[in-house]
mmCIF file of C-alpha atoms in Angstrom:
data_model
loop_
_atom_site.group_PDB
_atom_site.id
_atom_site.type_symbol
_atom_site.label_atom_id
_atom_site.label_comp_id
_atom_site.label_asym_id
_atom_site.label_seq_id
_atom_site.Cartn_x
_atom_site.Cartn_y
_atom_site.Cartn_z
ATOM 1 C CA UNK A 239 21.649 -10.250 20.611
ATOM 2 C CA UNK A 240 21.288 -7.106 18.530
ATOM 3 C CA UNK A 241 20.433 -7.414 14.839
ATOM 4 C CA UNK A 242 23.131 -6.750 12.281
ATOM 5 C CA UNK A 243 23.261 -3.079 11.252
ATOM 6 C CA UNK A 244 22.595 -3.865 7.596
ATOM 7 C CA UNK A 245 19.438 -5.838 8.428
ATOM 8 C CA UNK A 246 18.315 -3.197 10.920
ATOM 9 C CA UNK A 247 18.933 -0.466 8.384
ATOM 10 C CA UNK A 248 16.773 -2.195 5.792
ATOM 11 C CA UNK A 249 13.972 -2.771 8.305
ATOM 12 C CA UNK A 250 14.030 0.810 9.581
ATOM 13 C CA UNK A 251 14.129 2.198 6.044
ATOM 14 C CA UNK A 252 10.989 0.273 5.156
ATOM 15 C CA UNK A 253 9.034 0.915 8.319
ATOM 16 C CA UNK A 254 10.208 4.268 9.637
ATOM 17 C CA UNK A 255 11.237 6.424 6.688
ATOM 18 C CA UNK A 256 7.630 7.437 5.812
ATOM 19 C CA UNK A 257 7.056 8.707 9.364
ATOM 20 C CA UNK A 258 10.404 10.489 9.414
ATOM 21 C CA UNK A 259 9.755 12.131 6.034
ATOM 22 C CA UNK A 260 6.300 13.240 7.187
ATOM 23 C CA UNK A 261 7.625 14.641 10.470
ATOM 24 C CA UNK A 262 10.450 16.524 8.768
ATOM 25 C CA UNK A 263 8.169 17.791 5.999
ATOM 26 C CA UNK A 264 6.048 19.479 8.645
ATOM 27 C CA UNK A 265 9.143 21.466 9.604
ATOM 28 C CA UNK A 266 10.641 22.314 6.232
ATOM 29 C CA UNK A 267 7.377 22.371 4.206
ATOM 30 C CA UNK A 268 9.070 20.683 1.243
ATOM 31 C CA UNK A 269 8.688 16.947 0.665
ATOM 32 C CA UNK A 270 11.766 16.763 -1.563
ATOM 33 C CA UNK A 271 13.979 18.360 1.073
ATOM 34 C CA UNK A 272 12.337 16.197 3.753
ATOM 35 C CA UNK A 273 13.215 13.055 1.829
ATOM 36 C CA UNK A 274 16.820 14.238 1.379
ATOM 37 C CA UNK A 275 17.175 14.958 5.094
ATOM 38 C CA UNK A 276 15.734 11.546 5.902
ATOM 39 C CA UNK A 277 18.237 9.954 3.540
ATOM 40 C CA UNK A 278 21.009 11.885 5.326
ATOM 41 C CA UNK A 279 19.814 10.446 8.634
ATOM 42 C CA UNK A 280 19.814 6.957 7.149
ATOM 43 C CA UNK A 281 23.383 7.457 5.928
ATOM 44 C CA UNK A 282 24.357 8.601 9.427
ATOM 45 C CA UNK A 283 22.795 5.406 10.782
ATOM 46 C CA UNK A 284 24.896 3.306 8.440
ATOM 47 C CA UNK A 285 27.994 5.101 9.676
ATOM 48 C CA UNK A 286 27.221 5.033 13.407
ATOM 49 C CA UNK A 287 25.238 1.860 14.103
ATOM 50 C CA UNK A 288 28.014 -0.569 13.134
ATOM 51 C CA UNK A 289 30.306 1.275 15.555
ATOM 52 C CA UNK A 290 27.925 2.148 18.402
ATOM 53 C CA UNK A 291 25.291 -0.562 18.022
ATOM 54 C CA UNK A 292 21.677 -0.351 16.901
ATOM 55 C CA UNK A 293 19.684 1.955 19.222
ATOM 56 C CA UNK A 294 16.776 0.591 21.233
ATOM 57 C CA UNK A 295 14.384 2.764 19.237
ATOM 58 C CA UNK A 296 15.834 3.114 15.713
ATOM 59 C CA UNK A 297 12.857 5.081 14.434
ATOM 60 C CA UNK A 298 13.153 7.705 17.170
ATOM 61 C CA UNK A 299 16.908 7.942 16.528
ATOM 62 C CA UNK A 300 16.276 8.609 12.845
ATOM 63 C CA UNK A 301 13.539 11.149 13.579
ATOM 64 C CA UNK A 302 15.752 13.058 16.017
ATOM 65 C CA UNK A 303 18.710 13.042 13.624
ATOM 66 C CA UNK A 304 16.629 14.170 10.657
ATOM 67 C CA UNK A 305 14.891 16.920 12.661
ATOM 68 C CA UNK A 306 18.198 18.293 13.911
ATOM 69 C CA UNK A 307 19.435 18.472 10.335
ATOM 70 C CA UNK A 308 16.195 20.181 9.369
ATOM 71 C CA UNK A 309 16.673 22.733 12.131
ATOM 72 C CA UNK A 310 20.223 23.390 10.933
ATOM 73 C CA UNK A 311 18.930 23.895 7.404
ATOM 74 C CA UNK A 312 16.172 26.252 8.565
ATOM 75 C CA UNK A 313 18.607 28.347 10.529
ATOM 76 C CA UNK A 314 20.948 28.606 7.547
ATOM 77 C CA UNK A 315 18.317 29.859 5.166
ATOM 78 C CA UNK A 316 17.116 33.426 5.420
ATOM 79 C CA UNK A 317 13.696 32.592 4.036
ATOM 80 C CA UNK A 318 13.034 30.126 6.821
ATOM 81 C CA UNK A 319 14.572 32.472 9.376
ATOM 82 C CA UNK A 320 12.102 35.186 8.351
ATOM 83 C CA UNK A 321 9.249 32.723 8.540
ATOM 84 C CA UNK A 322 10.274 31.706 12.051
ATOM 85 C CA UNK A 323 10.508 35.360 13.054
ATOM 86 C CA UNK A 324 7.008 36.025 11.727
ATOM 87 C CA UNK A 325 5.466 33.335 13.895
ATOM 88 C CA UNK A 326 7.597 34.425 16.846
ATOM 89 C CA UNK A 327 9.213 31.097 17.557
ATOM 90 C CA UNK A 328 12.724 29.935 18.158
ATOM 91 C CA UNK A 329 13.261 26.296 17.249
ATOM 92 C CA UNK A 330 15.819 24.539 19.461
ATOM 93 C CA UNK A 331 17.435 21.363 18.201
ATOM 94 C CA UNK A 332 15.108 19.162 20.221
ATOM 95 C CA UNK A 333 11.905 21.070 19.477
ATOM 96 C CA UNK A 334 8.793 19.257 18.254
ATOM 97 C CA UNK A 335 7.096 20.325 15.009
ATOM 98 C CA UNK A 336 5.396 23.736 15.235
ATOM 99 C CA UNK A 337 1.734 23.730 16.162
ATOM 100 C CA UNK A 338 -0.842 24.149 13.416
ATOM 101 C CA UNK A 339 -3.703 26.652 13.778
ATOM 102 C CA UNK A 340 -6.732 24.956 15.298
ATOM 103 C CA UNK A 341 -9.593 24.200 12.959
ATOM 104 C CA UNK A 342 -12.793 22.159 13.476
ATOM 105 C CA UNK A 343 -11.878 19.960 10.491
ATOM 106 C CA UNK A 344 -8.148 19.780 11.134
ATOM 107 C CA UNK A 345 -6.381 16.432 11.458
ATOM 108 C CA UNK A 346 -3.221 16.265 13.538
ATOM 109 C CA UNK A 347 -1.575 13.556 11.470
ATOM 110 C CA UNK A 348 1.649 14.176 9.586
ATOM 111 C CA UNK A 349 1.259 11.059 7.429
ATOM 112 C CA UNK A 350 -2.159 12.227 6.249
ATOM 113 C CA UNK A 351 -0.761 15.706 5.525
ATOM 114 C CA UNK A 352 1.954 14.075 3.468
ATOM 115 C CA UNK A 353 -0.562 12.059 1.442
ATOM 116 C CA UNK A 354 -2.742 15.085 0.677
ATOM 117 C CA UNK A 355 0.331 17.111 -0.258
ATOM 118 C CA UNK A 356 1.623 14.410 -2.578
ATOM 119 C CA UNK A 357 -1.864 14.157 -4.108
ATOM 120 C CA UNK A 358 -2.076 17.848 -4.964
ATOM 121 C CA UNK A 359 -3.863 18.545 -8.286
ATOM 122 C CA UNK A 360 -0.782 20.331 -9.689
ATOM 123 C CA UNK A 361 0.561 16.795 -10.232
ATOM 124 C CA UNK A 362 -0.701 14.257 -12.725
ATOM 125 C CA UNK A 363 -2.602 11.274 -11.322
ATOM 126 C CA UNK A 364 0.277 8.895 -11.995
ATOM 127 C CA UNK A 365 2.815 11.289 -10.479
ATOM 128 C CA UNK A 366 0.717 11.543 -7.302
ATOM 129 C CA UNK A 367 0.599 7.780 -6.943
ATOM 130 C CA UNK A 368 4.299 7.267 -7.630
ATOM 131 C CA UNK A 369 5.384 10.014 -5.234
ATOM 132 C CA UNK A 370 3.153 8.869 -2.384
ATOM 133 C CA UNK A 371 4.148 5.233 -2.748
ATOM 134 C CA UNK A 372 7.756 6.413 -2.578
ATOM 135 C CA UNK A 373 7.290 8.689 0.432
ATOM 136 C CA UNK A 374 4.534 6.902 2.366
ATOM 137 C CA UNK A 375 4.994 3.326 1.312
ATOM 138 C CA UNK A 376 8.776 3.341 1.427
ATOM 139 C CA UNK A 377 8.803 1.573 -1.931
ATOM 140 C CA UNK A 378 11.802 1.679 -4.232
ATOM 141 C CA UNK A 379 11.490 2.784 -7.844
ATOM 142 C CA UNK A 380 11.536 -0.825 -9.156
ATOM 143 C CA UNK A 381 8.823 -1.842 -6.694
ATOM 144 C CA UNK A 382 6.602 1.060 -7.718
ATOM 145 C CA UNK A 383 7.148 0.191 -11.381
ATOM 146 C CA UNK A 384 6.146 -3.368 -10.608
ATOM 147 C CA UNK A 385 3.056 -2.342 -8.672
ATOM 148 C CA UNK A 386 1.953 0.099 -11.386
ATOM 149 C CA UNK A 387 2.994 -2.118 -14.337
ATOM 150 C CA UNK A 388 5.105 0.628 -15.968
ATOM 151 C CA UNK A 389 8.835 0.917 -16.841
ATOM 152 C CA UNK A 390 11.248 1.919 -14.073
ATOM 153 C CA UNK A 391 12.621 5.021 -15.900
ATOM 154 C CA UNK A 392 9.076 6.326 -16.222
ATOM 155 C CA UNK A 393 8.507 6.024 -12.479
ATOM 156 C CA UNK A 394 11.844 7.671 -11.678
ATOM 157 C CA UNK A 395 11.030 10.647 -13.908
ATOM 158 C CA UNK A 396 7.579 11.023 -12.365
ATOM 159 C CA UNK A 397 8.981 11.135 -8.838
ATOM 160 C CA UNK A 398 11.696 13.685 -9.643
ATOM 161 C CA UNK A 399 9.317 15.941 -11.559
ATOM 162 C CA UNK A 400 6.639 15.673 -8.885
ATOM 163 C CA UNK A 401 8.973 16.860 -6.118
ATOM 164 C CA UNK A 402 10.214 19.717 -8.262
ATOM 165 C CA UNK A 403 6.660 20.763 -9.120
ATOM 166 C CA UNK A 404 5.545 20.794 -5.478
ATOM 167 C CA UNK A 405 8.536 22.952 -4.564
ATOM 168 C CA UNK A 406 8.132 25.305 -7.534
ATOM 169 C CA UNK A 407 4.416 25.775 -6.862
ATOM 170 C CA UNK A 408 5.068 26.252 -3.135
ATOM 171 C CA UNK A 409 2.386 23.697 -2.257
ATOM 172 C CA UNK A 410 1.443 23.887 1.426
ATOM 173 C CA UNK A 411 2.043 20.870 3.653
ATOM 174 C CA UNK A 412 -1.504 20.498 4.943
ATOM 175 C CA UNK A 413 -4.799 18.639 4.822
ATOM 176 C CA UNK A 414 -6.993 20.934 2.692
ATOM 177 C CA UNK A 415 -10.553 21.952 3.500
ATOM 178 C CA UNK A 416 -13.816 22.073 1.580
ATOM 179 C CA UNK A 417 -13.759 21.662 -2.223
ATOM 180 C CA UNK A 418 -9.968 21.262 -2.331
ATOM 181 C CA UNK A 419 -10.184 18.228 -0.074
ATOM 182 C CA UNK A 420 -12.905 16.630 -2.181
ATOM 183 C CA UNK A 421 -10.902 17.249 -5.362
ATOM 184 C CA UNK A 422 -7.949 15.273 -4.018
ATOM 185 C CA UNK A 423 -9.928 12.520 -2.345
ATOM 186 C CA UNK A 424 -9.897 10.066 -5.259
ATOM 187 C CA UNK A 425 -6.115 10.080 -5.484
ATOM 188 C CA UNK A 426 -5.761 9.846 -1.716
ATOM 189 C CA UNK A 427 -8.033 6.792 -1.571
ATOM 190 C CA UNK A 428 -6.146 5.110 -4.391
ATOM 191 C CA UNK A 429 -2.806 5.703 -2.742
ATOM 192 C CA UNK A 430 -4.001 4.397 0.633
ATOM 193 C CA UNK A 431 -5.315 1.312 -1.162
ATOM 194 C CA UNK A 432 -2.026 0.751 -2.977
ATOM 195 C CA UNK A 433 -0.011 1.160 0.219
ATOM 196 C CA UNK A 434 -2.224 -1.431 1.903
ATOM 197 C CA UNK A 435 -1.807 -3.809 -1.016
ATOM 198 C CA UNK A 436 1.976 -3.517 -0.845
ATOM 199 C CA UNK A 437 1.785 -4.522 2.815
ATOM 200 C CA UNK A 438 -0.793 -7.242 2.159
ATOM 201 C CA UNK A 439 1.239 -8.962 -0.575
ATOM 202 C CA UNK A 440 4.674 -7.370 -0.987
ATOM 203 C CA UNK A 441 5.906 -7.080 -4.563
ATOM 204 C CA UNK A 442 9.483 -7.902 -3.559
ATOM 205 C CA UNK A 443 11.662 -8.985 -0.676
ATOM 206 C CA UNK A 444 11.887 -11.957 1.663
ATOM 207 C CA UNK A 445 8.548 -11.453 3.442
ATOM 208 C CA UNK A 446 5.138 -11.873 1.898
ATOM 209 C CA UNK A 447 3.514 -9.499 4.386
ATOM 210 C CA UNK A 448 4.575 -6.043 5.540
ATOM 211 C CA UNK A 449 2.085 -5.517 8.399
ATOM 212 C CA UNK A 450 3.233 -1.979 9.252
ATOM 213 C CA UNK A 451 2.122 -0.752 5.817
ATOM 214 C CA UNK A 452 -1.281 -2.394 6.261
ATOM 215 C CA UNK A 453 -1.662 -0.830 9.695
ATOM 216 C CA UNK A 454 -0.747 2.649 8.427
ATOM 217 C CA UNK A 455 -3.153 2.377 5.500
ATOM 218 C CA UNK A 456 -6.005 1.131 7.667
ATOM 219 C CA UNK A 457 -5.404 3.847 10.261
ATOM 220 C CA UNK A 458 -5.435 6.540 7.580
ATOM 221 C CA UNK A 459 -8.633 5.128 6.102
ATOM 222 C CA UNK A 460 -10.304 5.210 9.507
ATOM 223 C CA UNK A 461 -9.214 8.809 10.041
ATOM 224 C CA UNK A 462 -10.670 9.764 6.661
ATOM 225 C CA UNK A 463 -13.943 8.014 7.521
ATOM 226 C CA UNK A 464 -14.297 10.120 10.653
ATOM 227 C CA UNK A 465 -13.345 13.252 8.726
ATOM 228 C CA UNK A 466 -15.667 12.693 5.746
ATOM 229 C CA UNK A 467 -18.686 10.741 7.065
ATOM 230 C CA UNK A 468 -20.850 11.497 4.009
ATOM 231 C CA UNK A 469 -18.410 10.059 1.448
ATOM 232 C CA UNK A 470 -19.475 6.494 0.576
ATOM 233 C CA UNK A 471 -16.190 5.533 -1.065
ATOM 234 C CA UNK A 472 -14.234 6.514 2.050
ATOM 235 C CA UNK A 473 -16.391 4.090 4.030
ATOM 236 C CA UNK A 474 -16.100 1.552 1.225
ATOM 237 C CA UNK A 475 -12.315 1.632 1.308
ATOM 238 C CA UNK A 476 -12.285 1.451 5.091
ATOM 239 C CA UNK A 477 -14.594 -1.580 5.002
ATOM 240 C CA UNK A 478 -12.409 -3.263 2.400
ATOM 241 C CA UNK A 479 -9.248 -2.786 4.456
ATOM 242 C CA UNK A 480 -10.971 -3.947 7.654
ATOM 243 C CA UNK A 481 -12.077 -7.172 5.957
ATOM 244 C CA UNK A 482 -8.694 -7.790 4.362
ATOM 245 C CA UNK A 483 -6.847 -7.067 7.606
ATOM 246 C CA UNK A 484 -9.050 -9.544 9.466
ATOM 247 C CA UNK A 485 -7.291 -12.432 7.695
ATOM 248 C CA UNK A 486 -3.705 -11.327 8.365
ATOM 249 C CA UNK A 487 -2.939 -13.798 11.167
ATOM 250 C CA UNK A 488 -4.049 -16.751 9.041
ATOM 251 C CA UNK A 489 -2.298 -15.790 5.804
ATOM 252 C CA UNK A 490 1.151 -17.083 6.727
ATOM 253 C CA UNK A 491 2.460 -20.230 8.376
ATOM 254 C CA UNK A 492 4.821 -20.030 11.391
ATOM 255 C CA UNK A 493 7.790 -20.124 9.003
ATOM 256 C CA UNK A 494 6.398 -17.200 6.983
ATOM 257 C CA UNK A 495 5.184 -19.274 4.049
ATOM 258 C CA UNK A 496 1.954 -17.970 2.448
ATOM 259 C CA UNK A 497 -1.249 -19.874 3.227
ATOM 260 C CA UNK A 498 -3.844 -19.803 0.443
ATOM 261 C CA UNK A 499 -7.396 -18.704 1.204
ATOM 262 C CA UNK A 500 -8.901 -22.183 0.989
ATOM 263 C CA UNK A 501 -6.333 -23.527 3.472
ATOM 264 C CA UNK A 502 -6.582 -20.743 6.052
ATOM 265 C CA UNK A 503 -7.758 -21.438 9.592
ATOM 266 C CA UNK A 504 -10.807 -19.199 9.800
ATOM 267 C CA UNK A 505 -10.788 -19.353 13.577
ATOM 268 C CA UNK A 506 -7.719 -17.121 13.358
ATOM 269 C CA UNK A 507 -9.601 -14.444 11.446
ATOM 270 C CA UNK A 508 -10.286 -11.370 13.545
ATOM 271 C CA UNK A 509 -14.011 -11.187 14.323
ATOM 272 C CA UNK A 510 -13.514 -7.645 15.632
ATOM 273 C CA UNK A 511 -12.139 -6.425 12.294
ATOM 274 C CA UNK A 512 -14.855 -8.277 10.391
ATOM 275 C CA UNK A 513 -17.486 -6.566 12.553
ATOM 276 C CA UNK A 514 -15.833 -3.200 11.902
ATOM 277 C CA UNK A 515 -15.870 -3.985 8.195
ATOM 278 C CA UNK A 516 -19.574 -4.799 8.275
ATOM 279 C CA UNK A 517 -20.270 -1.507 10.051
ATOM 280 C CA UNK A 518 -18.183 0.511 7.574
ATOM 281 C CA UNK A 519 -19.852 -1.220 4.626
ATOM 282 C CA UNK A 520 -23.205 -0.321 6.127
ATOM 283 C CA UNK A 521 -22.137 3.341 6.238
ATOM 284 C CA UNK A 522 -21.067 3.083 2.599
ATOM 285 C CA UNK A 523 -24.461 1.715 1.567
ATOM 286 C CA UNK A 524 -26.307 4.317 3.653
ATOM 287 C CA UNK A 525 -24.496 7.202 1.945
ATOM 288 C CA UNK A 526 -24.515 5.792 -1.606
ATOM 289 C CA UNK A 527 -26.366 7.934 -4.132
ATOM 290 C CA UNK A 528 -28.418 7.093 -7.202
ATOM 291 C CA UNK A 529 -25.322 6.107 -9.184
ATOM 292 C CA UNK A 530 -24.917 3.025 -7.022
ATOM 293 C CA UNK A 531 -21.904 1.706 -5.126
ATOM 294 C CA UNK A 532 -18.446 2.762 -6.216
ATOM 295 C CA UNK A 533 -15.399 0.547 -6.823
ATOM 296 C CA UNK A 534 -14.245 0.411 -3.204
ATOM 297 C CA UNK A 535 -17.713 -0.381 -1.872
ATOM 298 C CA UNK A 536 -18.045 -3.159 -4.470
ATOM 299 C CA UNK A 537 -14.668 -4.616 -3.497
ATOM 300 C CA UNK A 538 -15.696 -4.395 0.150
ATOM 301 C CA UNK A 539 -18.880 -6.315 -0.655
ATOM 302 C CA UNK A 540 -16.754 -9.014 -2.286
ATOM 303 C CA UNK A 541 -14.468 -9.150 0.743
ATOM 304 C CA UNK A 542 -17.540 -9.380 2.974
ATOM 305 C CA UNK A 543 -18.629 -12.544 1.137
ATOM 306 C CA UNK A 544 -15.323 -14.156 2.068
ATOM 307 C CA UNK A 545 -15.259 -12.778 5.613
ATOM 308 C CA UNK A 546 -18.755 -13.970 6.519
ATOM 309 C CA UNK A 547 -18.472 -17.470 5.018
ATOM 310 C CA UNK A 548 -17.920 -19.971 7.831
ATOM 311 C CA UNK A 549 -16.030 -22.322 5.510
ATOM 312 C CA UNK A 550 -14.370 -22.023 2.110
ATOM 313 C CA UNK A 551 -17.025 -24.309 0.641
ATOM 314 C CA UNK A 552 -19.829 -22.033 1.870
ATOM 315 C CA UNK A 553 -18.463 -18.989 0.016
ATOM 316 C CA UNK A 554 -21.134 -17.365 -2.157
ATOM 317 C CA UNK A 555 -19.150 -17.537 -5.401
ATOM 318 C CA UNK A 556 -22.088 -16.667 -7.727
ATOM 319 C CA UNK A 557 -22.587 -13.410 -5.820
ATOM 320 C CA UNK A 558 -18.848 -12.691 -5.914
ATOM 321 C CA UNK A 559 -18.822 -13.262 -9.691
ATOM 322 C CA UNK A 560 -21.791 -10.895 -10.049
ATOM 323 C CA UNK A 561 -20.089 -8.239 -7.925
ATOM 324 C CA UNK A 562 -16.928 -8.529 -10.024
ATOM 325 C CA UNK A 563 -19.072 -7.980 -13.106
ATOM 326 C CA UNK A 564 -20.415 -4.766 -11.570
ATOM 327 C CA UNK A 565 -16.894 -3.748 -10.600
ATOM 328 C CA UNK A 566 -15.654 -4.353 -14.135
ATOM 329 C CA UNK A 567 -18.381 -2.026 -15.405
ATOM 330 C CA UNK A 568 -17.534 0.725 -12.872
ATOM 331 C CA UNK A 569 -13.738 0.416 -12.940
ATOM 332 C CA UNK A 570 -12.652 -1.729 -15.900
ATOM 333 C CA UNK A 571 -9.150 -3.171 -15.781
ATOM 334 C CA UNK A 572 -7.378 -6.391 -16.781
ATOM 335 C CA UNK A 573 -6.723 -7.221 -13.116
ATOM 336 C CA UNK A 574 -10.437 -6.974 -12.286
ATOM 337 C CA UNK A 575 -11.192 -9.266 -15.216
ATOM 338 C CA UNK A 576 -8.622 -11.745 -13.943
ATOM 339 C CA UNK A 577 -10.230 -11.724 -10.508
ATOM 340 C CA UNK A 578 -13.658 -12.147 -12.098
ATOM 341 C CA UNK A 579 -12.343 -15.200 -13.937
ATOM 342 C CA UNK A 580 -11.334 -16.749 -10.588
ATOM 343 C CA UNK A 581 -14.840 -16.184 -9.227
ATOM 344 C CA UNK A 582 -16.400 -17.600 -12.394
ATOM 345 C CA UNK A 583 -14.217 -20.695 -12.062
ATOM 346 C CA UNK A 584 -15.640 -21.326 -8.604
ATOM 347 C CA UNK A 585 -19.222 -20.539 -9.581
ATOM 348 C CA UNK A 586 -19.369 -22.193 -13.017
ATOM 349 C CA UNK A 587 -16.259 -24.326 -13.355
ATOM 350 C CA UNK A 588 -12.689 -24.007 -14.684
ATOM 351 C CA UNK A 589 -13.464 -24.299 -18.410
ATOM 352 C CA UNK A 590 -15.398 -21.028 -18.861
ATOM 353 C CA UNK A 591 -12.935 -19.276 -16.577
ATOM 354 C CA UNK A 592 -9.977 -20.474 -18.647
ATOM 355 C CA UNK A 593 -11.534 -18.889 -21.708
ATOM 356 C CA UNK A 594 -11.715 -15.569 -19.842
ATOM 357 C CA UNK A 595 -8.090 -15.865 -18.723
ATOM 358 C CA UNK A 596 -6.855 -16.764 -22.197
ATOM 359 C CA UNK A 597 -8.601 -13.672 -23.548
ATOM 360 C CA UNK A 598 -6.383 -11.612 -21.222
ATOM 361 C CA UNK A 599 -3.123 -13.105 -22.477
ATOM 362 C CA UNK A 600 -2.581 -10.315 -25.003
ATOM 363 C CA UNK A 601 -3.087 -7.523 -22.440
ATOM 364 C CA UNK A 602 0.188 -5.502 -22.330
ATOM 365 C CA UNK A 603 -0.349 -4.587 -18.678
ATOM 366 C CA UNK A 604 -0.421 -8.277 -17.707
ATOM 367 C CA UNK A 605 2.569 -9.385 -19.772
ATOM 368 C CA UNK A 606 4.839 -9.665 -16.720
ATOM 369 C CA UNK A 607 2.090 -10.016 -14.105
ATOM 370 C CA UNK A 608 2.811 -13.237 -12.228
ATOM 371 C CA UNK A 609 -0.782 -13.820 -11.126
ATOM 372 C CA UNK A 610 -1.930 -14.361 -14.711
ATOM 373 C CA UNK A 611 0.058 -17.613 -15.185
ATOM 374 C CA UNK A 612 -0.623 -18.502 -11.538
ATOM 375 C CA UNK A 613 -4.389 -18.373 -12.073
ATOM 376 C CA UNK A 614 -4.062 -20.141 -15.399
ATOM 377 C CA UNK A 615 -2.040 -22.886 -13.703
ATOM 378 C CA UNK A 616 -4.816 -23.381 -11.147
ATOM 379 C CA UNK A 617 -7.432 -23.706 -13.856
ATOM 380 C CA UNK A 618 -5.340 -26.125 -15.922
ATOM 381 C CA UNK A 619 -4.711 -28.223 -12.835
ATOM 382 C CA UNK A 620 -8.443 -28.490 -12.183
ATOM 383 C CA UNK A 621 -8.889 -29.589 -15.790
ATOM 384 C CA UNK A 622 -6.247 -32.338 -15.261
ATOM 385 C CA UNK A 623 -3.848 -30.687 -17.708
ATOM 386 C CA UNK A 624 -0.990 -31.139 -15.250
ATOM 387 C CA UNK A 625 1.975 -30.686 -17.597
ATOM 388 C CA UNK A 626 0.640 -27.325 -18.779
ATOM 389 C CA UNK A 627 -0.201 -26.353 -15.202
ATOM 390 C CA UNK A 628 3.373 -27.022 -14.094
ATOM 391 C CA UNK A 629 4.704 -24.774 -16.867
ATOM 392 C CA UNK A 630 2.389 -21.963 -15.778
ATOM 393 C CA UNK A 631 3.407 -22.244 -12.111
ATOM 394 C CA UNK A 632 7.083 -22.182 -13.118
ATOM 395 C CA UNK A 633 6.478 -19.137 -15.284
ATOM 396 C CA UNK A 634 4.654 -17.379 -12.461
ATOM 397 C CA UNK A 635 7.540 -18.163 -10.104
ATOM 398 C CA UNK A 636 10.000 -16.624 -12.561
ATOM 399 C CA UNK A 637 7.981 -13.408 -12.725
ATOM 400 C CA UNK A 638 7.406 -12.678 -9.037
ATOM 401 C CA UNK A 639 10.078 -10.805 -7.075
ATOM 402 C CA UNK A 640 8.778 -11.917 -3.689
ATOM 403 C CA UNK A 641 10.832 -14.794 -2.282
ATOM 404 C CA UNK A 642 7.981 -16.343 -0.284
ATOM 405 C CA UNK A 643 5.580 -16.278 -3.201
ATOM 406 C CA UNK A 644 8.251 -17.680 -5.526
ATOM 407 C CA UNK A 645 8.824 -20.609 -3.171
ATOM 408 C CA UNK A 646 5.085 -21.292 -2.981
ATOM 409 C CA UNK A 647 4.695 -21.282 -6.751
ATOM 410 C CA UNK A 648 7.683 -23.585 -7.239
ATOM 411 C CA UNK A 649 6.273 -25.962 -4.647
ATOM 412 C CA UNK A 650 2.977 -26.020 -6.483
ATOM 413 C CA UNK A 651 4.835 -26.756 -9.708
ATOM 414 C CA UNK A 652 6.591 -29.728 -8.063
ATOM 415 C CA UNK A 653 3.345 -31.011 -6.595
ATOM 416 C CA UNK A 654 1.809 -31.352 -10.051
ATOM 417 C CA UNK A 655 4.296 -34.172 -10.744
ATOM 418 C CA UNK A 656 2.621 -36.308 -8.085
ATOM 419 C CA UNK A 657 -0.837 -35.971 -9.638
#
């Protein structure tokens, strides 16, 4: 039985639109136009799929439709016609993207080209992140606002202005070389990390995991590692994503409900991905300079502590707390402090950790962050303050926009009544 067109449309939009945008952008060399053409293809799907049925390969259908529209647009515009004449190519409706000039450092990956284009230095750091999460992650404006802890109108303005700036500056759709590549690397790594996080624990929707986003982010990180073998933070990010990905199969029950770390079946963790993570972390350490490990390498070291512990009880929590302290010094943020408090609670007990969490209550960035009351609820529960714990779990459930996580938090709130 074929899925309903509305459900299929939503799934394809999430999973396939980044690839379609990237493929079309290689043709039209304008990410704003590429997104519009992709949207046109999605509208065509809404019109045709209910009548004709969902195609066997929805992503390929969308790519073909969007490319044909791109070809029509190119042929209508004299500027593109002249460009095609200069390179001596005719582009039939079914033609693949034009070949790029060969280069020893070139990467034949449209998604990576799209990330580097969206992370061009003509854009502000926040605009780069918002645009790439929109184009690569398939996130909506509200989801990006949630992930970045900023108002929705701010995100919308950043995305619109970013696309206009790239078009006005005639930014090339390419992976840059030499110093230009290094200048954009920090933003690229951050965006890959954020895309992975959205797949690892979705901010909204019915599913807690979006594996396709995790797979894309991990693949891009691996490509970057091969491209830039002397960059420790590239290896650090790759190691982090390998370790995190290793737990994917154990993080949800058969019905899709989240499974907390302490309850996960570690036999379901991927030993292959853990081994790859250990190798990548070794490369990060081998290339680290006098300044010491960077934020991604430190997070990878934390993830390695979890990945290499045979049981939850054997986790080296004192080391994790120490690593979070180093991370807070290198990349201070309220979220890092919240994570450090969790590690401190396991290493030293819930009371000192609760003091750290309470000190974060006034942080504006955490005002609507559901994990703050969730962590506080855990700590209160361990201190036998069950009534307060229930209130915190209920508050956390009201703040999250992910249905699976909301159900988990409400269940935990109910369970406090039996204690």
